[in-house]
mmCIF file of C-alpha atoms in Angstrom:
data_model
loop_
_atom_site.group_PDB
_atom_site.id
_atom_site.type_symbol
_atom_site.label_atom_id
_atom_site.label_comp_id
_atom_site.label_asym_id
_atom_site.label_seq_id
_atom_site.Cartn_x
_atom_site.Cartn_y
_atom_site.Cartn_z
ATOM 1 C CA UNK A 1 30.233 26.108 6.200
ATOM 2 C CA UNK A 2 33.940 25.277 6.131
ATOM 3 C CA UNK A 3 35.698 23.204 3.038
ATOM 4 C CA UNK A 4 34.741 19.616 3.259
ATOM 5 C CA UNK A 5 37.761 16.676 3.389
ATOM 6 C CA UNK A 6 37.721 13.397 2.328
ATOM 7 C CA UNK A 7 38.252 10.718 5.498
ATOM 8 C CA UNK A 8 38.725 7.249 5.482
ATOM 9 C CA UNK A 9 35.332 5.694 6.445
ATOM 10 C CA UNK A 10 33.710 2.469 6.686
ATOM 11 C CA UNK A 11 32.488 0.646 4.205
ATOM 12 C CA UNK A 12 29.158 1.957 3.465
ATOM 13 C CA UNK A 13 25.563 0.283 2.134
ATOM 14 C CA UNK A 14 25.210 -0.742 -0.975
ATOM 15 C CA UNK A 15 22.303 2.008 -1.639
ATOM 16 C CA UNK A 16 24.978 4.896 -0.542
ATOM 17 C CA UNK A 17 27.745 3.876 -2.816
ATOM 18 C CA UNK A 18 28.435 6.022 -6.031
ATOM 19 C CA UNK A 19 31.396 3.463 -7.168
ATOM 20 C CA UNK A 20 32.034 -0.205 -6.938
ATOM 21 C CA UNK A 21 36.601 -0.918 -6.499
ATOM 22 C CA UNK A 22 37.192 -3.164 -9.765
ATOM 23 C CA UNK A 23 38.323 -6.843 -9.210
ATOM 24 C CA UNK A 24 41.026 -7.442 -6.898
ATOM 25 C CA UNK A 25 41.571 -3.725 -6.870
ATOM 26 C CA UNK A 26 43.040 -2.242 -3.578
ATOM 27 C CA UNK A 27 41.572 0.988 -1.926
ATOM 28 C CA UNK A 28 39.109 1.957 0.639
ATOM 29 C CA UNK A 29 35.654 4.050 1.159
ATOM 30 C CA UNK A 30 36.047 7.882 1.638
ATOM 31 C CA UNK A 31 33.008 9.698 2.988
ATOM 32 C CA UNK A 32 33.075 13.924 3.115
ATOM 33 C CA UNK A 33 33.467 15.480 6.701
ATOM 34 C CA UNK A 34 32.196 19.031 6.828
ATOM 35 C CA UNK A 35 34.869 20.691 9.153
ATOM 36 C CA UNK A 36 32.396 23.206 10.941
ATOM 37 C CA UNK A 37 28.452 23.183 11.765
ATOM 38 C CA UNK A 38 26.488 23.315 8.956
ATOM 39 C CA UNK A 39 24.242 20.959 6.691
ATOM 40 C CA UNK A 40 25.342 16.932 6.871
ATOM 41 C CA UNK A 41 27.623 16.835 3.916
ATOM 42 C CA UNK A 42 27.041 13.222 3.235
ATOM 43 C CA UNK A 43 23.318 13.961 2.200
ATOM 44 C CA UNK A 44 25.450 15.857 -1.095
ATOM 45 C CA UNK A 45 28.577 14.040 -1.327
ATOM 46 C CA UNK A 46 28.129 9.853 -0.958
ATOM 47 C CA UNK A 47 30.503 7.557 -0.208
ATOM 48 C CA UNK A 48 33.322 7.480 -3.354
ATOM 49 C CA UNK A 49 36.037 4.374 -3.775
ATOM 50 C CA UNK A 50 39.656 5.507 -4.312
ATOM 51 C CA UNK A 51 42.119 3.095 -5.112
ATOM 52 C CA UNK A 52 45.255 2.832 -3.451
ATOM 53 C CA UNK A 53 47.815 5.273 -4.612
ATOM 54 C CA UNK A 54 45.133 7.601 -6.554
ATOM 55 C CA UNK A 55 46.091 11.304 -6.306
ATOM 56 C CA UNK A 56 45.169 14.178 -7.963
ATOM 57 C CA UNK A 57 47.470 17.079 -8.902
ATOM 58 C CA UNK A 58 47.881 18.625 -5.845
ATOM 59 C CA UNK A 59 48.605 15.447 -3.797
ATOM 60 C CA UNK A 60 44.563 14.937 -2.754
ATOM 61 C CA UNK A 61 42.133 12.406 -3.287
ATOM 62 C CA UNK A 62 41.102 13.170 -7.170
ATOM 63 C CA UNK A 63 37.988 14.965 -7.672
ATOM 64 C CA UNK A 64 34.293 12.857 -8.463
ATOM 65 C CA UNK A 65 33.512 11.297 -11.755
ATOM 66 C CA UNK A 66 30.853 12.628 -14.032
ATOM 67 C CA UNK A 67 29.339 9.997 -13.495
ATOM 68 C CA UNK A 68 29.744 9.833 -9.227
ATOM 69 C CA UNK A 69 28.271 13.706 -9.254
ATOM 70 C CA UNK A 70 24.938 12.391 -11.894
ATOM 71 C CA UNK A 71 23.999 9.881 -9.057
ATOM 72 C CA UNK A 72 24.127 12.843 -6.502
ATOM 73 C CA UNK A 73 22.120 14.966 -8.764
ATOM 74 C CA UNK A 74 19.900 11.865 -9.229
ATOM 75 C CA UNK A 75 19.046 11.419 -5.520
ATOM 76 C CA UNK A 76 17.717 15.132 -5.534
ATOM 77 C CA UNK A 77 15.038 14.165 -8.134
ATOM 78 C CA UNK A 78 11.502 15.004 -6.815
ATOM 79 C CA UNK A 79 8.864 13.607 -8.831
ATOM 80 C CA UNK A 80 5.400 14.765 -8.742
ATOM 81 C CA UNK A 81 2.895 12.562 -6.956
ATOM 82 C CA UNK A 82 0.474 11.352 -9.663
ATOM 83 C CA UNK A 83 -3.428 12.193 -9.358
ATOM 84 C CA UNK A 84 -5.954 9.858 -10.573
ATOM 85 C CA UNK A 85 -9.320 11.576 -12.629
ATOM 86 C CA UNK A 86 -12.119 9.311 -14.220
ATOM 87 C CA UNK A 87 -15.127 9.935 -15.921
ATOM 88 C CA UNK A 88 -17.986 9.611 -14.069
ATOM 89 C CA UNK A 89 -16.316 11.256 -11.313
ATOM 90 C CA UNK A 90 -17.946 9.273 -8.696
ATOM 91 C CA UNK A 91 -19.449 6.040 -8.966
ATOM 92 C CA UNK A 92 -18.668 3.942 -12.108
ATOM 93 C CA UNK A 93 -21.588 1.352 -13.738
ATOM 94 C CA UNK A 94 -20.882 -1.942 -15.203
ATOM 95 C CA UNK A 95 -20.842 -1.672 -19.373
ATOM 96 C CA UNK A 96 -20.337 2.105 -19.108
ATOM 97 C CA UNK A 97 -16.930 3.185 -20.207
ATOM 98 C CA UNK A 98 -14.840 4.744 -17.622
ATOM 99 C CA UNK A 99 -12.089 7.900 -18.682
ATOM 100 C CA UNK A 100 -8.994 7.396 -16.830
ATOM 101 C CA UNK A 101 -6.464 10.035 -16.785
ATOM 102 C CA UNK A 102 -3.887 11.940 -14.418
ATOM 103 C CA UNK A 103 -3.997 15.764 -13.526
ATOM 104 C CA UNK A 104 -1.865 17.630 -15.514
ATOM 105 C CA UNK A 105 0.823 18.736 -13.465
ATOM 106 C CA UNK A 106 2.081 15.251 -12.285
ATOM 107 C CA UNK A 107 3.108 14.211 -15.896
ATOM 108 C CA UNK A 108 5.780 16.641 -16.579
ATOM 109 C CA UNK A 109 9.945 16.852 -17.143
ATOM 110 C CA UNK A 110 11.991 16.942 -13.356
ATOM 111 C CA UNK A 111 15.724 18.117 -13.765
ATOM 112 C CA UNK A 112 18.008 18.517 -10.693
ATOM 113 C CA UNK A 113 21.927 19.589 -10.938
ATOM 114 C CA UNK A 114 24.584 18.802 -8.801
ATOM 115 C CA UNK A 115 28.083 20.540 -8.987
ATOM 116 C CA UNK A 116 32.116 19.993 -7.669
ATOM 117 C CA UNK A 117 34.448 22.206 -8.577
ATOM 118 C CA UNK A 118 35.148 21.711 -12.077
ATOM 119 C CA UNK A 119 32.499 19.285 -12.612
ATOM 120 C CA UNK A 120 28.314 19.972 -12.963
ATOM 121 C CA UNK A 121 26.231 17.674 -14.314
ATOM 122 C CA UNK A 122 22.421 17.506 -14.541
ATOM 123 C CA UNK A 123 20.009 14.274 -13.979
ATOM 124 C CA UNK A 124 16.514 14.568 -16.166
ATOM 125 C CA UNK A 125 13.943 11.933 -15.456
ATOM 126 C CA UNK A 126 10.874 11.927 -17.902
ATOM 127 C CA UNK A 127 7.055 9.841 -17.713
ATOM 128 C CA UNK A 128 6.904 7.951 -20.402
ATOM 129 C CA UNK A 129 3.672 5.294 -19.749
ATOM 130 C CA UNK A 130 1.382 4.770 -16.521
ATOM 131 C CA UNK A 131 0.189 1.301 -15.654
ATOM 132 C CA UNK A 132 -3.035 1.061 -14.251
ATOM 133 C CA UNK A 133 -4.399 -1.964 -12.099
ATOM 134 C CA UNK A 134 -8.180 -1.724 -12.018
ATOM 135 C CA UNK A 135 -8.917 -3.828 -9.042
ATOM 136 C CA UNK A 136 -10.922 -6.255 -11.190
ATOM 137 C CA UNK A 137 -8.152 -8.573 -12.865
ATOM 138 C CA UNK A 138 -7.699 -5.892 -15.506
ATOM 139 C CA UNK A 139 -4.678 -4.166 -16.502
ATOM 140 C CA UNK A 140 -4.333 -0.775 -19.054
ATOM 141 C CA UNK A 141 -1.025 0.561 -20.081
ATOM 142 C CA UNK A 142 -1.431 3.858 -21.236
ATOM 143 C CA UNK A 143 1.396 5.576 -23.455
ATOM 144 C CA UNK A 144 1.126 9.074 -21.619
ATOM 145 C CA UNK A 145 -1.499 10.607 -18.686
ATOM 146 C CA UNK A 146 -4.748 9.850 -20.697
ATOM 147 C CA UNK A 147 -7.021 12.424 -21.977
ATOM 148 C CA UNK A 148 -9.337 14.388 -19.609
ATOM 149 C CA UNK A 149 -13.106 13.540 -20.144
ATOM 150 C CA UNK A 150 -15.147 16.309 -22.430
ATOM 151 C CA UNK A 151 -18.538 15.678 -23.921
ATOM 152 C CA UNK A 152 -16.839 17.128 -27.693
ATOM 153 C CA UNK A 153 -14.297 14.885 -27.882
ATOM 154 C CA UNK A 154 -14.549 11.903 -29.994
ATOM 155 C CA UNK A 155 -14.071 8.351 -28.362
ATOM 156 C CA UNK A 156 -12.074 5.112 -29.681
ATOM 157 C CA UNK A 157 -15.253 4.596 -32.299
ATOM 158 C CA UNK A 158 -15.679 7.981 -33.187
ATOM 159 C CA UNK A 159 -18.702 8.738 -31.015
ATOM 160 C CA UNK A 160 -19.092 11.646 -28.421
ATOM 161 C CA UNK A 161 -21.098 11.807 -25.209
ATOM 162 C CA UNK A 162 -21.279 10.308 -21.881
ATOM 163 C CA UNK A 163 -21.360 6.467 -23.410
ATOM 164 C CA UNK A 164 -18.277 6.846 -25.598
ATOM 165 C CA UNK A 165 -15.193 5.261 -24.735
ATOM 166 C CA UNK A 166 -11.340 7.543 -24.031
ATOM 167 C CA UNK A 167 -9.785 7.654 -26.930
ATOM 168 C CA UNK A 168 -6.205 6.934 -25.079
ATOM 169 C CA UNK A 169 -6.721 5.269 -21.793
ATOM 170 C CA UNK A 170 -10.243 3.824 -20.500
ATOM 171 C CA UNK A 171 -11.279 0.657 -19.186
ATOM 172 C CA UNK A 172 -15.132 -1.099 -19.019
ATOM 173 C CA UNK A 173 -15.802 -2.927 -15.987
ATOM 174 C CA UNK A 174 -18.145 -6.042 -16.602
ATOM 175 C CA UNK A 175 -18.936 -6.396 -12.936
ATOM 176 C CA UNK A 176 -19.632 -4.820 -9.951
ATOM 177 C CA UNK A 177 -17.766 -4.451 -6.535
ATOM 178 C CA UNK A 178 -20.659 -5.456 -4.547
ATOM 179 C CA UNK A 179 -18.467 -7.815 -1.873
ATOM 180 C CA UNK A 180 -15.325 -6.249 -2.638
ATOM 181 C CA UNK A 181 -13.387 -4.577 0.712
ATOM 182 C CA UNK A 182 -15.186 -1.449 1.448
ATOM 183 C CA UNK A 183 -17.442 -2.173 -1.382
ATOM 184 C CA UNK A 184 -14.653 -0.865 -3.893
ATOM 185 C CA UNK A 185 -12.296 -1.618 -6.260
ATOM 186 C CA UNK A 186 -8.342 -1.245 -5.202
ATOM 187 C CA UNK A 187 -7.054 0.942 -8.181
ATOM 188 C CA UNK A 188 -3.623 2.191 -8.514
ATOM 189 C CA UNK A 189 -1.789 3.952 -11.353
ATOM 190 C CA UNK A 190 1.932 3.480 -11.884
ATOM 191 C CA UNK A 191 3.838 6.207 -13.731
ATOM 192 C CA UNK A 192 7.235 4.971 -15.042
ATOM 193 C CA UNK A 193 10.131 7.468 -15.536
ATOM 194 C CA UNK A 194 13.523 7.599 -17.704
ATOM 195 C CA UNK A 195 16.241 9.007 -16.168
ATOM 196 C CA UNK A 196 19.023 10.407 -17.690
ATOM 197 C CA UNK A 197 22.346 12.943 -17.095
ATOM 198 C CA UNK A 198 24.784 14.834 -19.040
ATOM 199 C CA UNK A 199 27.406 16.845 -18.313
ATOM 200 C CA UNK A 200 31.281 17.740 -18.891
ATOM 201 C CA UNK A 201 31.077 16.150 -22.450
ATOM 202 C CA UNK A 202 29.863 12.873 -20.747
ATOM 203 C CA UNK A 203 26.340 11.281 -20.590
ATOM 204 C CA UNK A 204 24.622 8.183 -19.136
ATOM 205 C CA UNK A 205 20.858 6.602 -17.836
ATOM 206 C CA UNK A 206 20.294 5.331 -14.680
ATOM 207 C CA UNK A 207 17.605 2.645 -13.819
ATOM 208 C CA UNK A 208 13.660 4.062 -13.998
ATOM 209 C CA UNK A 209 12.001 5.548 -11.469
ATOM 210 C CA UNK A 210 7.816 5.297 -10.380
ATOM 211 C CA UNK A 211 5.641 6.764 -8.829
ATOM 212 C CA UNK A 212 1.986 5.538 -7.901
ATOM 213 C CA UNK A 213 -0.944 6.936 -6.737
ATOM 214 C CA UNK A 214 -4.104 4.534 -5.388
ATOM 215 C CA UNK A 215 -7.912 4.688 -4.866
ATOM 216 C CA UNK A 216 -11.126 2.993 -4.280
ATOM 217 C CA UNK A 217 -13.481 2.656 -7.152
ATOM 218 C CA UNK A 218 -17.554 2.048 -6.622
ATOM 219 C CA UNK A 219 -19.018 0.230 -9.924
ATOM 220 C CA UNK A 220 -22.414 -0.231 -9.619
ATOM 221 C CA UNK A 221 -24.392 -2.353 -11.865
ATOM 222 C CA UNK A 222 -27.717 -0.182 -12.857
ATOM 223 C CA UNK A 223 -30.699 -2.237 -12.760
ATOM 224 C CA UNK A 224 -33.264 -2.081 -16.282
ATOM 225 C CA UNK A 225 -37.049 -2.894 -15.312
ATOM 226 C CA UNK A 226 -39.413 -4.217 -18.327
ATOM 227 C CA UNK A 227 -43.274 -4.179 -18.273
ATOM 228 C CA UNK A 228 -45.804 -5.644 -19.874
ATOM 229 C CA UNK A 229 -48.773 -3.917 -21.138
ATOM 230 C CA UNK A 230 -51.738 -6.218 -22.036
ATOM 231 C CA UNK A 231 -54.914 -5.585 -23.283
ATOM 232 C CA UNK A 232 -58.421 -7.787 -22.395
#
């Protein structure tokens, strides 16, 4: 693909921009034209603001901020999709602590780079808590994925086995989803990202990121039968 140029373009959405012109500041939108067939240059060069008079030192348009080339590194983030795990696996019972956790490989570090001649700067984004909505007016904010279920490990009270509580991220449902939609529980788990970029000396954070994933939980509520023995 041939050298892109900068052309005077429209002015573009407020989702494309990379700059905002400062108050009363005259200039106009460029936008990258690839000169021969190849990939669509604006997917990797977004719409820039250049103010009237702004050269560089060959006579151009001046090259992209730090800060314009994080937000294209940014928009190549790809976060993992989350995958919810519980403890029982299948059905849940009212009073019987349920495990809640993510697989492993969603809760990890995502870097992406982006480069310009003379500038490359890499975006970072980073899980730091996942929200989970339980479908039954309750709420759990967990401080990283949760810890997988295993019979050794020792619950919030010390205790080990099937009745023992996660000691990280769990949740206790008091009643069950008989009459719900589909007989379930809606449950969804929000992960909430950082994200961050350095480069050329320069650094910055850009608003969080999330990613969810959703399912249906079955809590049945286990029935206890008493007799009576008598004697003539």
């Amino acid at each position: 693909m041939a050298p892109a140029a900068l052309e005077r373009g429209a002015e573009p959405s407020s989702a494309a921009r990379v700059a905002e012109p400062g108050p009363g500041e005259e200039g106009a939108w460029y936008v990258y034209k690839c000169s021969s067939n190849g990939f669509r240059d604006a997917f990797y060069r977004p719409p820039v603001w250049i103010a009237d008079g702004a050269q560089d030192d060959a006579g151009g348009p001046p090259a992209p901020s730090p800060e314009q080339v994080a937000q294209r590194a940014r928009g190549q983030l790809r976060l993992p999709d989350p995958t919810i795990r519980t403890n029982p696996r299948g059905e849940q019972l009212v009073g019987l602590p349920t495990w809640l956790w993510l697989a492993r490989g969603a809760w990890r570090q995502v870097s992406a780079s982006a480069s310009v001649p003379g500038v490359s700067v890499t975006a970072v984004a980073r899980p730091i808590k996942v929200v989970w909505r339980l479908g039954d007016g309750g709420s759990v904010t967990c401080q990283g994925p949760g810890t997988p279920y295993d019979a050794r490990v020792r619950g919030t009270k010390g205790v080990r086995g099937p009745g023992s509580a996660s000691p990280d991220c769990g949740h206790t449902y008091r009643s069950s989803s008989a009459g719900q939609p589909r007989n379930a529980y809606a449950v969804s788990a929000t992960v909430r990202w950082t994200v961050s970029w350095s480069g050329e000396g320069q650094s910055g954070a850009f608003p969080g990121l999330t990613t969810t994933a959703t399912a249906h939980f079955r809590v049945a509520e286990s029935q206890g039968l008493n007799t009576l023995n008598t004697q003539d």
